[in-house]
GROMACS .gro file of C-alpha atoms in nm:
model
  480
    1UNK     CA    1  -0.552  -0.510   3.202
    2UNK     CA    2  -0.195  -0.464   3.068
    3UNK     CA    3  -0.109  -0.558   2.713
    4UNK     CA    4   0.189  -0.772   2.806
    5UNK     CA    5   0.389  -1.006   2.608
    6UNK     CA    6   0.209  -1.335   2.690
    7UNK     CA    7  -0.117  -1.179   2.581
    8UNK     CA    8  -0.002  -1.057   2.262
    9UNK     CA    9   0.209  -1.372   2.171
   10UNK     CA   10  -0.117  -1.582   2.264
   11UNK     CA   11  -0.326  -1.366   2.039
   12UNK     CA   12  -0.069  -1.380   1.759
   13UNK     CA   13  -0.042  -1.756   1.767
   14UNK     CA   14  -0.413  -1.814   1.759
   15UNK     CA   15  -0.459  -1.566   1.469
   16UNK     CA   16  -0.190  -1.718   1.259
   17UNK     CA   17  -0.299  -2.107   1.339
   18UNK     CA   18  -0.643  -2.081   1.505
   19UNK     CA   19  -0.546  -2.411   1.664
   20UNK     CA   20  -0.677  -2.458   2.019
   21UNK     CA   21  -0.436  -2.763   2.095
   22UNK     CA   22  -0.147  -2.537   2.023
   23UNK     CA   23  -0.245  -2.269   2.238
   24UNK     CA   24  -0.328  -2.512   2.532
   25UNK     CA   25  -0.004  -2.680   2.485
   26UNK     CA   26   0.189  -2.329   2.522
   27UNK     CA   27  -0.030  -2.267   2.830
   28UNK     CA   28   0.080  -2.585   2.998
   29UNK     CA   29   0.439  -2.493   2.938
   30UNK     CA   30   0.390  -2.136   3.084
   31UNK     CA   31   0.436  -1.951   2.755
   32UNK     CA   32   0.084  -1.847   2.699
   33UNK     CA   33  -0.257  -1.766   2.849
   34UNK     CA   34  -0.513  -2.025   2.829
   35UNK     CA   35  -0.733  -2.065   2.528
   36UNK     CA   36  -1.055  -1.951   2.699
   37UNK     CA   37  -0.889  -1.639   2.799
   38UNK     CA   38  -0.767  -1.588   2.442
   39UNK     CA   39  -1.131  -1.627   2.309
   40UNK     CA   40  -1.250  -1.387   2.585
   41UNK     CA   41  -0.989  -1.116   2.489
   42UNK     CA   42  -1.085  -1.136   2.135
   43UNK     CA   43  -1.439  -1.111   2.215
   44UNK     CA   44  -1.360  -0.815   2.433
   45UNK     CA   45  -1.178  -0.645   2.146
   46UNK     CA   46  -1.474  -0.690   1.905
   47UNK     CA   47  -1.725  -0.582   2.142
   48UNK     CA   48  -1.550  -0.285   2.273
   49UNK     CA   49  -1.482  -0.134   1.919
   50UNK     CA   50  -1.837  -0.224   1.835
   51UNK     CA   51  -1.974  -0.017   2.128
   52UNK     CA   52  -1.763   0.273   2.020
   53UNK     CA   53  -1.883   0.244   1.657
   54UNK     CA   54  -2.241   0.249   1.759
   55UNK     CA   55  -2.182   0.544   2.009
   56UNK     CA   56  -1.998   0.736   1.739
   57UNK     CA   57  -2.246   0.640   1.473
   58UNK     CA   58  -1.923   0.596   1.245
   59UNK     CA   59  -1.681   0.311   1.187
   60UNK     CA   60  -1.340   0.488   1.263
   61UNK     CA   61  -1.086   0.312   1.462
   62UNK     CA   62  -0.992   0.470   1.789
   63UNK     CA   63  -0.609   0.498   1.722
   64UNK     CA   64  -0.677   0.742   1.450
   65UNK     CA   65  -0.607   1.109   1.534
   66UNK     CA   66  -0.797   1.424   1.453
   67UNK     CA   67  -0.652   1.694   1.243
   68UNK     CA   68  -0.428   1.470   1.002
   69UNK     CA   69  -0.448   1.419   0.634
   70UNK     CA   70  -0.602   1.070   0.578
   71UNK     CA   71  -0.571   0.829   0.283
   72UNK     CA   72  -0.734   0.518   0.232
   73UNK     CA   73  -0.685   0.191   0.020
   74UNK     CA   74  -0.934  -0.067  -0.084
   75UNK     CA   75  -0.844  -0.418  -0.206
   76UNK     CA   76  -0.997  -0.784  -0.210
   77UNK     CA   77  -0.870  -1.006   0.085
   78UNK     CA   78  -0.887  -1.364  -0.015
   79UNK     CA   79  -0.837  -1.691   0.191
   80UNK     CA   80  -0.795  -1.961  -0.060
   81UNK     CA   81  -0.850  -2.335   0.039
   82UNK     CA   82  -0.545  -2.437   0.238
   83UNK     CA   83  -0.536  -2.808   0.080
   84UNK     CA   84  -0.632  -2.973  -0.232
   85UNK     CA   85  -0.925  -3.144  -0.051
   86UNK     CA   86  -1.058  -2.830   0.133
   87UNK     CA   87  -1.370  -2.654   0.027
   88UNK     CA   88  -1.318  -2.352   0.254
   89UNK     CA   89  -1.258  -2.014   0.119
   90UNK     CA   90  -1.320  -1.633   0.188
   91UNK     CA   91  -1.350  -1.369  -0.069
   92UNK     CA   92  -1.399  -1.042   0.079
   93UNK     CA   93  -1.292  -0.676   0.080
   94UNK     CA   94  -1.039  -0.490   0.301
   95UNK     CA   95  -1.038  -0.108   0.378
   96UNK     CA   96  -0.725   0.052   0.522
   97UNK     CA   97  -0.690   0.410   0.647
   98UNK     CA   98  -0.345   0.585   0.671
   99UNK     CA   99  -0.267   0.905   0.844
  100UNK     CA  100   0.044   1.109   0.777
  101UNK     CA  101   0.182   1.292   1.081
  102UNK     CA  102   0.474   1.534   1.062
  103UNK     CA  103   0.710   1.697   1.300
  104UNK     CA  104   0.485   2.011   1.284
  105UNK     CA  105   0.151   1.857   1.259
  106UNK     CA  106   0.099   1.537   1.499
  107UNK     CA  107  -0.273   1.561   1.530
  108UNK     CA  108  -0.499   1.515   1.842
  109UNK     CA  109  -0.555   1.191   2.024
  110UNK     CA  110  -0.917   1.082   2.015
  111UNK     CA  111  -1.081   0.898   2.301
  112UNK     CA  112  -0.880   0.567   2.254
  113UNK     CA  113  -0.923   0.333   2.545
  114UNK     CA  114  -0.806  -0.012   2.613
  115UNK     CA  115  -1.015  -0.290   2.488
  116UNK     CA  116  -0.893  -0.505   2.772
  117UNK     CA  117  -1.018  -0.299   3.039
  118UNK     CA  118  -1.253  -0.568   3.177
  119UNK     CA  119  -1.286  -0.931   3.095
  120UNK     CA  120  -1.559  -1.013   2.866
  121UNK     CA  121  -1.885  -1.179   3.019
  122UNK     CA  122  -2.004  -1.315   2.691
  123UNK     CA  123  -1.854  -1.535   2.401
  124UNK     CA  124  -2.073  -1.374   2.160
  125UNK     CA  125  -1.944  -1.087   1.941
  126UNK     CA  126  -2.160  -0.781   1.915
  127UNK     CA  127  -2.306  -0.665   1.568
  128UNK     CA  128  -2.137  -0.378   1.378
  129UNK     CA  129  -2.353  -0.087   1.278
  130UNK     CA  130  -2.607  -0.172   1.007
  131UNK     CA  131  -2.499   0.129   0.801
  132UNK     CA  132  -2.138  -0.040   0.781
  133UNK     CA  133  -2.248  -0.397   0.710
  134UNK     CA  134  -2.547  -0.343   0.470
  135UNK     CA  135  -2.404  -0.340   0.112
  136UNK     CA  136  -2.683  -0.249  -0.126
  137UNK     CA  137  -2.688  -0.428  -0.462
  138UNK     CA  138  -2.618  -0.196  -0.736
  139UNK     CA  139  -2.531  -0.189  -1.114
  140UNK     CA  140  -2.407   0.069  -1.357
  141UNK     CA  141  -2.688   0.208  -1.548
  142UNK     CA  142  -2.493   0.251  -1.858
  143UNK     CA  143  -2.121   0.132  -1.970
  144UNK     CA  144  -2.025   0.459  -2.136
  145UNK     CA  145  -2.098   0.742  -1.891
  146UNK     CA  146  -2.012   1.093  -1.996
  147UNK     CA  147  -1.654   1.199  -1.921
  148UNK     CA  148  -1.578   1.518  -1.743
  149UNK     CA  149  -1.340   1.774  -1.892
  150UNK     CA  150  -0.999   1.809  -1.797
  151UNK     CA  151  -0.882   2.149  -1.624
  152UNK     CA  152  -0.531   2.279  -1.688
  153UNK     CA  153  -0.226   2.130  -1.860
  154UNK     CA  154  -0.177   1.755  -1.863
  155UNK     CA  155   0.177   1.724  -1.921
  156UNK     CA  156   0.479   1.814  -1.709
  157UNK     CA  157   0.809   1.985  -1.805
  158UNK     CA  158   1.017   1.669  -1.752
  159UNK     CA  159   1.293   1.821  -1.564
  160UNK     CA  160   1.259   1.570  -1.257
  161UNK     CA  161   1.306   1.275  -1.477
  162UNK     CA  162   1.605   1.410  -1.664
  163UNK     CA  163   1.801   1.480  -1.333
  164UNK     CA  164   1.688   1.140  -1.181
  165UNK     CA  165   1.801   0.938  -1.483
  166UNK     CA  166   2.132   1.113  -1.460
  167UNK     CA  167   2.160   1.014  -1.109
  168UNK     CA  168   2.086   0.648  -1.239
  169UNK     CA  169   2.396   0.643  -1.447
  170UNK     CA  170   2.590   0.778  -1.147
  171UNK     CA  171   2.482   0.451  -0.965
  172UNK     CA  172   2.591   0.254  -1.256
  173UNK     CA  173   2.920   0.404  -1.264
  174UNK     CA  174   2.968   0.348  -0.877
  175UNK     CA  175   2.903  -0.014  -0.930
  176UNK     CA  176   3.126  -0.041  -1.212
  177UNK     CA  177   3.410   0.134  -1.024
  178UNK     CA  178   3.334  -0.107  -0.724
  179UNK     CA  179   3.366  -0.421  -0.945
  180UNK     CA  180   3.702  -0.303  -1.115
  181UNK     CA  181   3.835  -0.257  -0.770
  182UNK     CA  182   3.733  -0.593  -0.641
  183UNK     CA  183   3.658  -0.804  -0.929
  184UNK     CA  184   3.566  -1.114  -0.712
  185UNK     CA  185   3.378  -0.943  -0.425
  186UNK     CA  186   3.008  -0.911  -0.386
  187UNK     CA  187   3.018  -0.593  -0.203
  188UNK     CA  188   2.890  -0.390  -0.507
  189UNK     CA  189   2.650  -0.136  -0.386
  190UNK     CA  190   2.284  -0.206  -0.425
  191UNK     CA  191   2.061   0.049  -0.595
  192UNK     CA  192   1.852   0.106  -0.289
  193UNK     CA  193   2.171   0.149  -0.063
  194UNK     CA  194   2.337   0.388  -0.301
  195UNK     CA  195   2.028   0.623  -0.322
  196UNK     CA  196   1.950   0.595   0.053
  197UNK     CA  197   2.305   0.726   0.116
  198UNK     CA  198   2.247   1.032  -0.100
  199UNK     CA  199   1.923   1.133   0.099
  200UNK     CA  200   1.915   1.376   0.362
  201UNK     CA  201   1.868   1.262   0.706
  202UNK     CA  202   1.535   1.419   0.769
  203UNK     CA  203   1.306   1.198   0.999
  204UNK     CA  204   0.977   1.083   0.877
  205UNK     CA  205   0.723   0.996   1.134
  206UNK     CA  206   0.569   0.670   1.071
  207UNK     CA  207   0.214   0.666   0.944
  208UNK     CA  208  -0.072   0.594   1.155
  209UNK     CA  209  -0.243   0.273   1.004
  210UNK     CA  210  -0.591   0.134   1.070
  211UNK     CA  211  -0.763  -0.166   0.916
  212UNK     CA  212  -1.145  -0.135   0.908
  213UNK     CA  213  -1.358  -0.457   0.995
  214UNK     CA  214  -1.366  -0.679   0.697
  215UNK     CA  215  -1.654  -0.721   0.461
  216UNK     CA  216  -1.753  -1.058   0.320
  217UNK     CA  217  -1.871  -0.899  -0.008
  218UNK     CA  218  -1.698  -0.939  -0.324
  219UNK     CA  219  -1.455  -0.625  -0.399
  220UNK     CA  220  -1.539  -0.627  -0.774
  221UNK     CA  221  -1.906  -0.548  -0.726
  222UNK     CA  222  -2.024  -0.204  -0.817
  223UNK     CA  223  -2.233  -0.218  -0.476
  224UNK     CA  224  -1.931  -0.279  -0.260
  225UNK     CA  225  -1.723  -0.029  -0.430
  226UNK     CA  226  -1.982   0.271  -0.384
  227UNK     CA  227  -2.037   0.148  -0.018
  228UNK     CA  228  -1.675   0.173   0.051
  229UNK     CA  229  -1.675   0.539  -0.072
  230UNK     CA  230  -1.954   0.613   0.167
  231UNK     CA  231  -1.762   0.418   0.464
  232UNK     CA  232  -1.439   0.602   0.377
  233UNK     CA  233  -1.583   0.939   0.361
  234UNK     CA  234  -1.767   0.912   0.702
  235UNK     CA  235  -1.440   0.796   0.850
  236UNK     CA  236  -1.222   1.087   0.692
  237UNK     CA  237  -1.511   1.334   0.804
  238UNK     CA  238  -1.481   1.208   1.164
  239UNK     CA  239  -1.084   1.270   1.191
  240UNK     CA  240  -1.020   1.542   0.947
  241UNK     CA  241  -1.330   1.757   0.884
  242UNK     CA  242  -1.342   1.894   0.536
  243UNK     CA  243  -1.094   1.684   0.376
  244UNK     CA  244  -1.188   1.499   0.047
  245UNK     CA  245  -1.142   1.138   0.069
  246UNK     CA  246  -0.824   0.994  -0.130
  247UNK     CA  247  -0.866   0.627  -0.229
  248UNK     CA  248  -0.608   0.404  -0.386
  249UNK     CA  249  -0.685   0.084  -0.557
  250UNK     CA  250  -0.539  -0.165  -0.806
  251UNK     CA  251  -0.642  -0.127  -1.173
  252UNK     CA  252  -0.954  -0.352  -1.192
  253UNK     CA  253  -1.091  -0.157  -0.909
  254UNK     CA  254  -0.980   0.160  -1.038
  255UNK     CA  255  -1.196   0.090  -1.341
  256UNK     CA  256  -1.513   0.063  -1.142
  257UNK     CA  257  -1.444   0.356  -0.924
  258UNK     CA  258  -1.397   0.584  -1.214
  259UNK     CA  259  -1.709   0.452  -1.384
  260UNK     CA  260  -1.898   0.530  -1.073
  261UNK     CA  261  -1.747   0.884  -1.043
  262UNK     CA  262  -1.858   0.957  -1.396
  263UNK     CA  263  -2.196   0.797  -1.353
  264UNK     CA  264  -2.284   0.984  -1.040
  265UNK     CA  265  -2.086   1.314  -1.046
  266UNK     CA  266  -2.297   1.503  -0.810
  267UNK     CA  267  -2.239   1.285  -0.517
  268UNK     CA  268  -1.925   1.059  -0.607
  269UNK     CA  269  -1.782   1.264  -0.877
  270UNK     CA  270  -1.412   1.394  -0.918
  271UNK     CA  271  -1.514   1.700  -0.710
  272UNK     CA  272  -1.577   1.490  -0.400
  273UNK     CA  273  -1.340   1.199  -0.415
  274UNK     CA  274  -0.977   1.148  -0.557
  275UNK     CA  275  -0.904   0.819  -0.668
  276UNK     CA  276  -0.547   0.677  -0.724
  277UNK     CA  277  -0.424   0.394  -0.924
  278UNK     CA  278  -0.184   0.210  -0.692
  279UNK     CA  279   0.197   0.243  -0.732
  280UNK     CA  280   0.279  -0.110  -0.645
  281UNK     CA  281   0.049  -0.245  -0.889
  282UNK     CA  282   0.187   0.000  -1.186
  283UNK     CA  283   0.531  -0.117  -1.082
  284UNK     CA  284   0.421  -0.470  -1.134
  285UNK     CA  285   0.279  -0.398  -1.464
  286UNK     CA  286   0.590  -0.211  -1.562
  287UNK     CA  287   0.806  -0.536  -1.470
  288UNK     CA  288   0.572  -0.747  -1.665
  289UNK     CA  289   0.642  -0.495  -1.974
  290UNK     CA  290   1.022  -0.535  -1.944
  291UNK     CA  291   0.950  -0.913  -1.926
  292UNK     CA  292   0.741  -0.881  -2.264
  293UNK     CA  293   1.013  -0.669  -2.421
  294UNK     CA  294   1.275  -0.915  -2.327
  295UNK     CA  295   1.091  -1.233  -2.425
  296UNK     CA  296   1.271  -1.441  -2.680
  297UNK     CA  297   1.540  -1.163  -2.728
  298UNK     CA  298   1.847  -1.381  -2.637
  299UNK     CA  299   1.919  -1.182  -2.329
  300UNK     CA  300   2.019  -1.509  -2.150
  301UNK     CA  301   2.345  -1.532  -2.390
  302UNK     CA  302   2.650  -1.340  -2.272
  303UNK     CA  303   2.714  -1.010  -2.435
  304UNK     CA  304   3.042  -0.842  -2.394
  305UNK     CA  305   3.177  -0.529  -2.575
  306UNK     CA  306   3.557  -0.435  -2.554
  307UNK     CA  307   3.611  -0.109  -2.400
  308UNK     CA  308   3.750   0.157  -2.650
  309UNK     CA  309   3.827   0.513  -2.617
  310UNK     CA  310   3.575   0.750  -2.819
  311UNK     CA  311   3.653   1.111  -2.884
  312UNK     CA  312   3.278   1.193  -2.880
  313UNK     CA  313   3.056   1.199  -2.593
  314UNK     CA  314   2.887   0.894  -2.457
  315UNK     CA  315   2.536   1.004  -2.558
  316UNK     CA  316   2.670   1.079  -2.922
  317UNK     CA  317   2.852   0.745  -2.924
  318UNK     CA  318   2.526   0.564  -2.818
  319UNK     CA  319   2.326   0.743  -3.095
  320UNK     CA  320   2.575   0.657  -3.352
  321UNK     CA  321   2.577   0.281  -3.251
  322UNK     CA  322   2.212   0.271  -3.214
  323UNK     CA  323   2.176   0.395  -3.579
  324UNK     CA  324   2.437   0.123  -3.704
  325UNK     CA  325   2.369  -0.190  -3.504
  326UNK     CA  326   2.008  -0.298  -3.458
  327UNK     CA  327   2.098  -0.526  -3.157
  328UNK     CA  328   2.283  -0.232  -2.988
  329UNK     CA  329   1.966  -0.021  -3.033
  330UNK     CA  330   1.761  -0.321  -2.880
  331UNK     CA  331   1.985  -0.326  -2.569
  332UNK     CA  332   1.998   0.062  -2.549
  333UNK     CA  333   1.621   0.078  -2.525
  334UNK     CA  334   1.605  -0.211  -2.272
  335UNK     CA  335   1.846  -0.001  -2.043
  336UNK     CA  336   1.646   0.314  -2.105
  337UNK     CA  337   1.316   0.113  -1.996
  338UNK     CA  338   1.467  -0.044  -1.694
  339UNK     CA  339   1.608   0.293  -1.569
  340UNK     CA  340   1.284   0.453  -1.640
  341UNK     CA  341   1.097   0.180  -1.406
  342UNK     CA  342   1.342   0.189  -1.118
  343UNK     CA  343   1.316   0.570  -1.155
  344UNK     CA  344   0.941   0.525  -1.098
  345UNK     CA  345   1.020   0.314  -0.795
  346UNK     CA  346   1.262   0.567  -0.670
  347UNK     CA  347   0.980   0.829  -0.680
  348UNK     CA  348   0.782   0.617  -0.437
  349UNK     CA  349   1.067   0.542  -0.217
  350UNK     CA  350   1.152   0.906  -0.181
  351UNK     CA  351   0.798   1.036  -0.194
  352UNK     CA  352   0.870   1.269  -0.480
  353UNK     CA  353   0.552   1.358  -0.649
  354UNK     CA  354   0.699   1.564  -0.944
  355UNK     CA  355   0.932   1.288  -1.018
  356UNK     CA  356   0.643   1.025  -0.978
  357UNK     CA  357   0.440   1.233  -1.251
  358UNK     CA  358   0.724   1.277  -1.484
  359UNK     CA  359   0.839   0.897  -1.465
  360UNK     CA  360   0.473   0.775  -1.505
  361UNK     CA  361   0.400   1.004  -1.805
  362UNK     CA  362   0.710   0.839  -1.983
  363UNK     CA  363   0.611   0.502  -1.869
  364UNK     CA  364   0.265   0.538  -2.003
  365UNK     CA  365   0.358   0.483  -2.382
  366UNK     CA  366   0.520   0.142  -2.308
  367UNK     CA  367   0.172  -0.013  -2.185
  368UNK     CA  368   0.044   0.073  -2.514
  369UNK     CA  369   0.361  -0.064  -2.695
  370UNK     CA  370   0.365  -0.415  -2.488
  371UNK     CA  371  -0.011  -0.450  -2.536
  372UNK     CA  372  -0.109  -0.415  -2.190
  373UNK     CA  373  -0.462  -0.315  -2.273
  374UNK     CA  374  -0.601  -0.221  -1.911
  375UNK     CA  375  -0.305  -0.022  -1.800
  376UNK     CA  376  -0.292   0.148  -2.137
  377UNK     CA  377  -0.626   0.266  -2.102
  378UNK     CA  378  -0.641   0.384  -1.730
  379UNK     CA  379  -0.288   0.500  -1.666
  380UNK     CA  380  -0.361   0.809  -1.882
  381UNK     CA  381  -0.688   0.871  -1.689
  382UNK     CA  382  -0.477   0.846  -1.370
  383UNK     CA  383  -0.215   1.081  -1.510
  384UNK     CA  384  -0.513   1.337  -1.598
  385UNK     CA  385  -0.648   1.320  -1.252
  386UNK     CA  386  -0.312   1.385  -1.089
  387UNK     CA  387  -0.227   1.654  -1.327
  388UNK     CA  388  -0.557   1.835  -1.258
  389UNK     CA  389  -0.518   1.825  -0.879
  390UNK     CA  390  -0.350   2.166  -0.835
  391UNK     CA  391  -0.689   2.327  -0.976
  392UNK     CA  392  -0.948   2.056  -0.866
  393UNK     CA  393  -0.808   1.993  -0.518
  394UNK     CA  394  -0.516   2.241  -0.427
  395UNK     CA  395  -0.508   2.125  -0.077
  396UNK     CA  396  -0.457   1.765  -0.170
  397UNK     CA  397  -0.200   1.862  -0.429
  398UNK     CA  398  -0.019   2.030  -0.159
  399UNK     CA  399  -0.025   1.720   0.047
  400UNK     CA  400   0.100   1.504  -0.240
  401UNK     CA  401   0.385   1.751  -0.306
  402UNK     CA  402   0.483   1.706   0.059
  403UNK     CA  403   0.515   1.334  -0.003
  404UNK     CA  404   0.180   1.218   0.133
  405UNK     CA  405   0.078   1.024  -0.157
  406UNK     CA  406   0.296   0.731  -0.016
  407UNK     CA  407   0.317   0.599   0.329
  408UNK     CA  408   0.619   0.600   0.563
  409UNK     CA  409   0.603   0.287   0.777
  410UNK     CA  410   0.937   0.371   0.932
  411UNK     CA  411   1.168   0.665   0.998
  412UNK     CA  412   1.442   0.531   0.746
  413UNK     CA  413   1.517   0.722   0.445
  414UNK     CA  414   1.448   0.583   0.110
  415UNK     CA  415   1.183   0.355   0.256
  416UNK     CA  416   0.834   0.516   0.159
  417UNK     CA  417   0.596   0.293  -0.015
  418UNK     CA  418   0.283   0.314  -0.238
  419UNK     CA  419  -0.050   0.326  -0.033
  420UNK     CA  420  -0.168   0.014  -0.193
  421UNK     CA  421   0.157  -0.184  -0.089
  422UNK     CA  422   0.114  -0.062   0.272
  423UNK     CA  423  -0.248  -0.190   0.245
  424UNK     CA  424  -0.117  -0.520   0.133
  425UNK     CA  425   0.086  -0.549   0.430
  426UNK     CA  426  -0.213  -0.487   0.647
  427UNK     CA  427  -0.416  -0.759   0.457
  428UNK     CA  428  -0.108  -1.015   0.526
  429UNK     CA  429  -0.098  -0.908   0.886
  430UNK     CA  430  -0.467  -1.011   0.929
  431UNK     CA  431  -0.446  -1.344   0.731
  432UNK     CA  432  -0.344  -1.679   0.897
  433UNK     CA  433  -0.110  -1.928   0.770
  434UNK     CA  434  -0.387  -2.209   0.741
  435UNK     CA  435  -0.590  -2.007   0.489
  436UNK     CA  436  -0.968  -2.027   0.557
  437UNK     CA  437  -0.961  -2.326   0.759
  438UNK     CA  438  -1.198  -2.311   1.071
  439UNK     CA  439  -1.366  -1.979   0.927
  440UNK     CA  440  -1.673  -2.161   0.769
  441UNK     CA  441  -1.748  -2.435   1.017
  442UNK     CA  442  -1.858  -2.206   1.301
  443UNK     CA  443  -2.096  -1.918   1.202
  444UNK     CA  444  -1.922  -1.688   1.469
  445UNK     CA  445  -1.577  -1.751   1.338
  446UNK     CA  446  -1.594  -1.533   1.035
  447UNK     CA  447  -1.738  -1.244   1.227
  448UNK     CA  448  -1.483  -1.281   1.501
  449UNK     CA  449  -1.214  -1.275   1.243
  450UNK     CA  450  -1.364  -0.979   1.059
  451UNK     CA  451  -1.421  -0.755   1.346
  452UNK     CA  452  -1.161  -0.846   1.607
  453UNK     CA  453  -0.885  -0.942   1.372
  454UNK     CA  454  -0.815  -0.583   1.260
  455UNK     CA  455  -0.806  -0.464   1.617
  456UNK     CA  456  -0.570  -0.722   1.710
  457UNK     CA  457  -0.340  -0.630   1.413
  458UNK     CA  458  -0.355  -0.281   1.538
  459UNK     CA  459  -0.259  -0.369   1.895
  460UNK     CA  460   0.003  -0.626   1.797
  461UNK     CA  461   0.173  -0.356   1.571
  462UNK     CA  462   0.153  -0.087   1.826
  463UNK     CA  463   0.325  -0.340   2.101
  464UNK     CA  464   0.591  -0.468   1.849
  465UNK     CA  465   0.679  -0.085   1.761
  466UNK     CA  466   0.728  -0.011   2.136
  467UNK     CA  467   0.948  -0.338   2.164
  468UNK     CA  468   1.151  -0.216   1.863
  469UNK     CA  469   1.198   0.122   2.027
  470UNK     CA  470   1.345  -0.051   2.332
  471UNK     CA  471   1.567  -0.255   2.129
  472UNK     CA  472   1.717   0.073   1.966
  473UNK     CA  473   1.751   0.233   2.296
  474UNK     CA  474   1.927  -0.057   2.457
  475UNK     CA  475   2.167  -0.091   2.163
  476UNK     CA  476   2.263   0.278   2.166
  477UNK     CA  477   2.313   0.255   2.537
  478UNK     CA  478   2.551  -0.043   2.514
  479UNK     CA  479   2.917   0.059   2.511
  480UNK     CA  480   3.129  -0.047   2.202
   0.00000   0.00000   0.00000
């Protein structure tokens, strides 16, 4: 069966609303397939992938290719009650896999086949392999496991951050000039547009993404975390033999992952897994830090300075004013902090790993200053791990230097994103607009959503990407 527009639209509408009446109304209008057909297709999706997972003895989505560097992300996926009177909710765990093709290494296609080749003859979904669904309970035997020693230097030379901050002042000068030329215009260059215009036009192949079947287990449990490490390791070994798994998580999960690594070093230690503290969540913590710094600072009041000519350099003038005027010192520090944070964001958008390490190293002390206890504790651990990569995992260090510590979702320049941000997009795609409504009344509904939902997201994304390519070609062929 061909994956056409009506099928995709019908599946997408049902995934977002889970309303039978709406599907039937669209069917009567000729805009959709029938509700029974929608359910048959989703069942076929789930059963086909389950058959493949049982046959391969590993849960590894069929769209992933062999021979490509593969990263993973783990986070909670929640469906909160959809109304004040609702009692339905879902709190589980989602795992995403990302592959990073390049112009020189594009991987080898695996035996991907259409899940819609034949209509499903049953309305019951098959079971996933027990090795995937069975999460064994587990507790940490001790709260303070012995810490491994760090290898190599844990501080960079800082050259990348110096050059990057100089470029940020260039952006500020450009905005100032644009404002002076057209005082009442809103055509000032945005930060992203300015830096995108400075980037070279090299093409970045979009990453291959896959969301594994969802888990109903709490993501913060030690058992679920260690089980996710086993699941990811099997999938990575299936598509890229010999690669050490790379897993990106937010700060609460990062704490548990590191404790597991330090508790069971022979099987889950730092020699066997690379754990990354998510860049999106570091960025959010940095923004909160700026908010704490500016709280009750009177920043909403207008602050104006008359322009004066000074014989000394701007840096010397700022240094002198900082020593003489406390208010100037405060705002000078504020500017430096804001530029530091957007430099960190720039390192993600440009997939610049040396700049990522430099900016994160300078950002770390601010988490101590702003009393962000958890990030103050664990960001230095993350920095230590990344600084040690060149000796502990040189092949992964090379991949990160090539930009594969981020995800390219499009070919556009200055548009890379942190791995945990790409995972959040996968989570958002599989969720519906009505929350958990309808998931708990029918015992088959949660399993259908957890198994067929990620497969539907994959197929929908693939279809939409092909349609986007057609739009681009049509626009290019249209005469001016």
